[in-house]
Amino acid sequence: PWDDMLRYMNNSPYYLARDINTPLLLIHGEKDKTCPIEEAQKMFTALKRQNKKVDLAIYKQEGHVIENW
């Protein structure tokens, strides 16, 4: 992202949270090493702060691939 920060921000779901109007369910494994849980929490918080309809389901002891849960 450091080579073109503006492009990164323009394509980041986090920075586009204001445009999300459909209710959203974020599902995340607590032990996900591919996409850290902090990313889901960050998105959840961004949406909540804008009074969007969002829920976050965290599955303890689970990783990235839902089929393995």
PDB file of C-alpha atoms in Angstrom:
ATOM      1  CA  PRO A   1       0.000   0.000   0.000  1.00  0.00           C
ATOM      2  CA  TRP A   2       2.894   2.392   0.575  1.00  0.00           C
ATOM      3  CA  ASP A   3       3.622   2.794  -3.144  1.00  0.00           C
ATOM      4  CA  ASP A   4       0.156   4.188  -3.842  1.00  0.00           C
ATOM      5  CA  MET A   5      -1.624   4.960  -0.569  1.00  0.00           C
ATOM      6  CA  LEU A   6      -4.536   6.754  -2.226  1.00  0.00           C
ATOM      7  CA  ARG A   7      -5.275   3.742  -4.448  1.00  0.00           C
ATOM      8  CA  TYR A   8      -5.072   1.467  -1.418  1.00  0.00           C
ATOM      9  CA  MET A   9      -7.542   3.599   0.536  1.00  0.00           C
ATOM     10  CA  ASN A  10      -9.921   3.922  -2.425  1.00  0.00           C
ATOM     11  CA  ASN A  11     -10.113   0.112  -2.719  1.00  0.00           C
ATOM     12  CA  SER A  12     -10.202  -0.782   0.964  1.00  0.00           C
ATOM     13  CA  PRO A  13     -13.551  -2.014   2.337  1.00  0.00           C
ATOM     14  CA  TYR A  14     -12.643  -0.380   5.646  1.00  0.00           C
ATOM     15  CA  TYR A  15     -12.375   3.057   4.071  1.00  0.00           C
ATOM     16  CA  LEU A  16     -15.548   2.451   2.058  1.00  0.00           C
ATOM     17  CA  ALA A  17     -17.635   1.402   5.074  1.00  0.00           C
ATOM     18  CA  ARG A  18     -19.798   4.510   4.725  1.00  0.00           C
ATOM     19  CA  ASP A  19     -21.083   3.126   1.403  1.00  0.00           C
ATOM     20  CA  ILE A  20     -22.186  -0.239   2.827  1.00  0.00           C
ATOM     21  CA  ASN A  21     -25.949  -0.205   3.362  1.00  0.00           C
ATOM     22  CA  THR A  22     -26.866  -3.885   3.229  1.00  0.00           C
ATOM     23  CA  PRO A  23     -27.000  -5.618   6.637  1.00  0.00           C
ATOM     24  CA  LEU A  24     -23.755  -7.535   7.081  1.00  0.00           C
ATOM     25  CA  LEU A  25     -22.757 -10.619   9.055  1.00  0.00           C
ATOM     26  CA  LEU A  26     -19.008 -10.949   9.561  1.00  0.00           C
ATOM     27  CA  ILE A  27     -17.948 -14.530  10.377  1.00  0.00           C
ATOM     28  CA  HIS A  28     -14.427 -15.084  11.625  1.00  0.00           C
ATOM     29  CA  GLY A  29     -12.336 -17.832  13.156  1.00  0.00           C
ATOM     30  CA  GLU A  30     -10.514 -16.735  16.285  1.00  0.00           C
ATOM     31  CA  LYS A  31      -7.321 -18.555  15.245  1.00  0.00           C
ATOM     32  CA  ASP A  32      -7.292 -17.313  11.621  1.00  0.00           C
ATOM     33  CA  LYS A  33      -3.662 -16.767  10.605  1.00  0.00           C
ATOM     34  CA  THR A  34      -4.460 -15.702   7.024  1.00  0.00           C
ATOM     35  CA  CYS A  35      -6.598 -12.730   8.012  1.00  0.00           C
ATOM     36  CA  PRO A  36      -6.153 -11.738  11.665  1.00  0.00           C
ATOM     37  CA  ILE A  37      -9.313 -11.341  13.710  1.00  0.00           C
ATOM     38  CA  GLU A  38      -8.412  -7.704  14.304  1.00  0.00           C
ATOM     39  CA  GLU A  39      -9.369  -6.984  10.697  1.00  0.00           C
ATOM     40  CA  ALA A  40     -12.923  -8.241  11.250  1.00  0.00           C
ATOM     41  CA  GLN A  41     -13.150  -6.323  14.517  1.00  0.00           C
ATOM     42  CA  LYS A  42     -11.909  -3.168  12.778  1.00  0.00           C
ATOM     43  CA  MET A  43     -14.560  -3.467  10.062  1.00  0.00           C
ATOM     44  CA  PHE A  44     -17.262  -4.250  12.619  1.00  0.00           C
ATOM     45  CA  THR A  45     -16.356  -1.145  14.618  1.00  0.00           C
ATOM     46  CA  ALA A  46     -16.250   1.064  11.510  1.00  0.00           C
ATOM     47  CA  LEU A  47     -19.757  -0.040  10.554  1.00  0.00           C
ATOM     48  CA  LYS A  48     -21.174   0.189  14.080  1.00  0.00           C
ATOM     49  CA  ARG A  49     -19.875   3.741  14.474  1.00  0.00           C
ATOM     50  CA  GLN A  50     -21.910   4.669  11.408  1.00  0.00           C
ATOM     51  CA  ASN A  51     -25.037   2.979  12.759  1.00  0.00           C
ATOM     52  CA  LYS A  52     -24.967   0.288  10.081  1.00  0.00           C
ATOM     53  CA  LYS A  53     -26.662  -3.081  10.643  1.00  0.00           C
ATOM     54  CA  VAL A  54     -23.762  -5.434  11.326  1.00  0.00           C
ATOM     55  CA  ASP A  55     -23.077  -8.497  13.466  1.00  0.00           C
ATOM     56  CA  LEU A  56     -19.779 -10.209  14.179  1.00  0.00           C
ATOM     57  CA  ALA A  57     -19.688 -13.956  14.863  1.00  0.00           C
ATOM     58  CA  ILE A  58     -16.360 -15.189  16.229  1.00  0.00           C
ATOM     59  CA  TYR A  59     -15.747 -18.920  16.302  1.00  0.00           C
ATOM     60  CA  LYS A  60     -13.304 -19.856  19.027  1.00  0.00           C
ATOM     61  CA  GLN A  61     -10.448 -22.220  18.186  1.00  0.00           C
ATOM     62  CA  GLU A  62     -11.236 -22.004  14.445  1.00  0.00           C
ATOM     63  CA  GLY A  63      -9.017 -20.925  11.588  1.00  0.00           C
ATOM     64  CA  HIS A  64      -9.475 -19.464   8.128  1.00  0.00           C
ATOM     65  CA  VAL A  65     -11.203 -22.270   6.182  1.00  0.00           C
ATOM     66  CA  ILE A  66     -14.849 -22.665   7.188  1.00  0.00           C
ATOM     67  CA  GLU A  67     -15.058 -26.144   5.653  1.00  0.00           C
ATOM     68  CA  ASN A  68     -12.570 -27.314   8.305  1.00  0.00           C
ATOM     69  CA  TRP A  69     -14.680 -26.058  11.194  1.00  0.00           C
TER      70      TRP A  69
END
